[in-house]
mmCIF file of C-alpha atoms in Angstrom:
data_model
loop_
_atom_site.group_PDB
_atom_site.id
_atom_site.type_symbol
_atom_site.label_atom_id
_atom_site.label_comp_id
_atom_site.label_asym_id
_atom_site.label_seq_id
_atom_site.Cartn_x
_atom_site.Cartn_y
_atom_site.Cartn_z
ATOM 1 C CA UNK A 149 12.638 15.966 -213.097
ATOM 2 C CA UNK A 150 15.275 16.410 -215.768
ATOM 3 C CA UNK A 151 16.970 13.782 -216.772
ATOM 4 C CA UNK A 152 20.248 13.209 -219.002
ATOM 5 C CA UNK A 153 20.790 9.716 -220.338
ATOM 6 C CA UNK A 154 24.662 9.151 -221.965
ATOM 7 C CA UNK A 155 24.328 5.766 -224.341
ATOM 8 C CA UNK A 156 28.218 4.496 -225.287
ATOM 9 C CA UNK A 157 29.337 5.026 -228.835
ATOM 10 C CA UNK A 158 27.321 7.890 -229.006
ATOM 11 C CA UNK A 159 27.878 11.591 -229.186
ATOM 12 C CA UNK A 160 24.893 13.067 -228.093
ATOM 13 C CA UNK A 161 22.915 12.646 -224.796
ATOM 14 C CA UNK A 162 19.258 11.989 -224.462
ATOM 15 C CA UNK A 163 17.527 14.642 -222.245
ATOM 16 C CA UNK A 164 13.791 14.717 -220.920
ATOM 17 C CA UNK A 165 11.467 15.467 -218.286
ATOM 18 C CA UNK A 166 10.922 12.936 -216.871
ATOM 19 C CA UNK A 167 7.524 12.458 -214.889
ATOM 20 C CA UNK A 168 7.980 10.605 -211.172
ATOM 21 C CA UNK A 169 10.688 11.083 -208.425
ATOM 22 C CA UNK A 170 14.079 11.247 -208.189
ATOM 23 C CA UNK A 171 13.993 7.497 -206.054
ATOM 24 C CA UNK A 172 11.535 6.350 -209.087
ATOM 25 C CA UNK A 173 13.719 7.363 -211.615
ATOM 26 C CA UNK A 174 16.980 5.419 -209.732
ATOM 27 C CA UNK A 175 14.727 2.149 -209.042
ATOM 28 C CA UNK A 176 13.930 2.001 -212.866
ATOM 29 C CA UNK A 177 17.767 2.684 -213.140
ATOM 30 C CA UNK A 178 18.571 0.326 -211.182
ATOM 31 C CA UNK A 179 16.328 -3.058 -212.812
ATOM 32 C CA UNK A 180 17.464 -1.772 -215.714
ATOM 33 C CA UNK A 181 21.168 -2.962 -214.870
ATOM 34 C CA UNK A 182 20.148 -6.179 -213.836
ATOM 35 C CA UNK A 183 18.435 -6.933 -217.314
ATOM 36 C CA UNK A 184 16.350 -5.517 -219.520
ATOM 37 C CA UNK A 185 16.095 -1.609 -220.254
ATOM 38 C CA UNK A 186 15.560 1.544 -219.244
ATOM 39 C CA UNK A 187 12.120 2.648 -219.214
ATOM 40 C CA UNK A 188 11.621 6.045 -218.454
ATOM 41 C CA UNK A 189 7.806 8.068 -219.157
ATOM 42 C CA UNK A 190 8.207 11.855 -220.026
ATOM 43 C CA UNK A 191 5.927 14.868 -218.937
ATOM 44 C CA UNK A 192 3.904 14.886 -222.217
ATOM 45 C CA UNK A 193 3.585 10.655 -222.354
ATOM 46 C CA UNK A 194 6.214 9.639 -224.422
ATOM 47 C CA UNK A 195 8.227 6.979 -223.696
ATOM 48 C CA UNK A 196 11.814 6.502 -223.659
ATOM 49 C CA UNK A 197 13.410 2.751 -223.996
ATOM 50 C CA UNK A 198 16.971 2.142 -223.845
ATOM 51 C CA UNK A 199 18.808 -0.897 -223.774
ATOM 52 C CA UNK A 200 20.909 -1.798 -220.326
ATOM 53 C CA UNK A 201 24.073 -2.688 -222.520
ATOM 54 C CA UNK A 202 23.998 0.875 -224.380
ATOM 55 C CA UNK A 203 24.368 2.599 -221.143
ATOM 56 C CA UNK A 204 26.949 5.141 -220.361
ATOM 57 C CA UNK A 205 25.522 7.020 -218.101
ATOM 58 C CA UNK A 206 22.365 8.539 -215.841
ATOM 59 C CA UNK A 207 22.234 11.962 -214.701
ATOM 60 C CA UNK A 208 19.204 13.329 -212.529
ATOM 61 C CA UNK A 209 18.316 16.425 -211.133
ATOM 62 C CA UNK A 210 16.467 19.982 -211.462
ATOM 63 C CA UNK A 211 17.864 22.009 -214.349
ATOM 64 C CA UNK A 212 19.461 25.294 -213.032
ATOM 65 C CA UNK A 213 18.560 28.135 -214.063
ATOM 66 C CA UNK A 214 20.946 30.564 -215.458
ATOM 67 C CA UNK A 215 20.931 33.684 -213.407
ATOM 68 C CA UNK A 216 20.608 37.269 -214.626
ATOM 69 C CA UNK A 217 21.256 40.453 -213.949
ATOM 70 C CA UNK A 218 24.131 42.067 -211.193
ATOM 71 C CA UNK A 219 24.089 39.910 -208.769
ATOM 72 C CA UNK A 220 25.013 36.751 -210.878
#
């Protein structure tokens, strides 16, 4: 699941693959507002910590693909 994390004050968004469902992914979204951070695994093991108050945004979803060819 592909996931786009916007943290405030900064430019650039973090994106990753995240491993787990789309509901896992909004539950650890969700405790992280409460207190604490976001705590998110990717497909390869690596973990991704961010703090609750550097939050902008969370985006999750498939990536699209671009299409090619006539028909697009």
């Amino acid at each position: 699941m592909e996931v786009k994390i916007g943290i405030q004050n900064v430019a650039r968004e973090i994106v990753l693959d995240a491993s787990g469902t789309e509901d896992e992914i909004e539950a650890a979204f969700a405790s992280a507002l409460e207190g604490g951070s976001l705590v998110l695994t990717d497909d390869k093991g690596r973990r991704v910590m961010v703090p609750a108050g550097a939050l902008g945004y969370v985006e999750v979803g498939e990536p699209t693909r671009g299409r090619v060819g006539f028909g697009a």
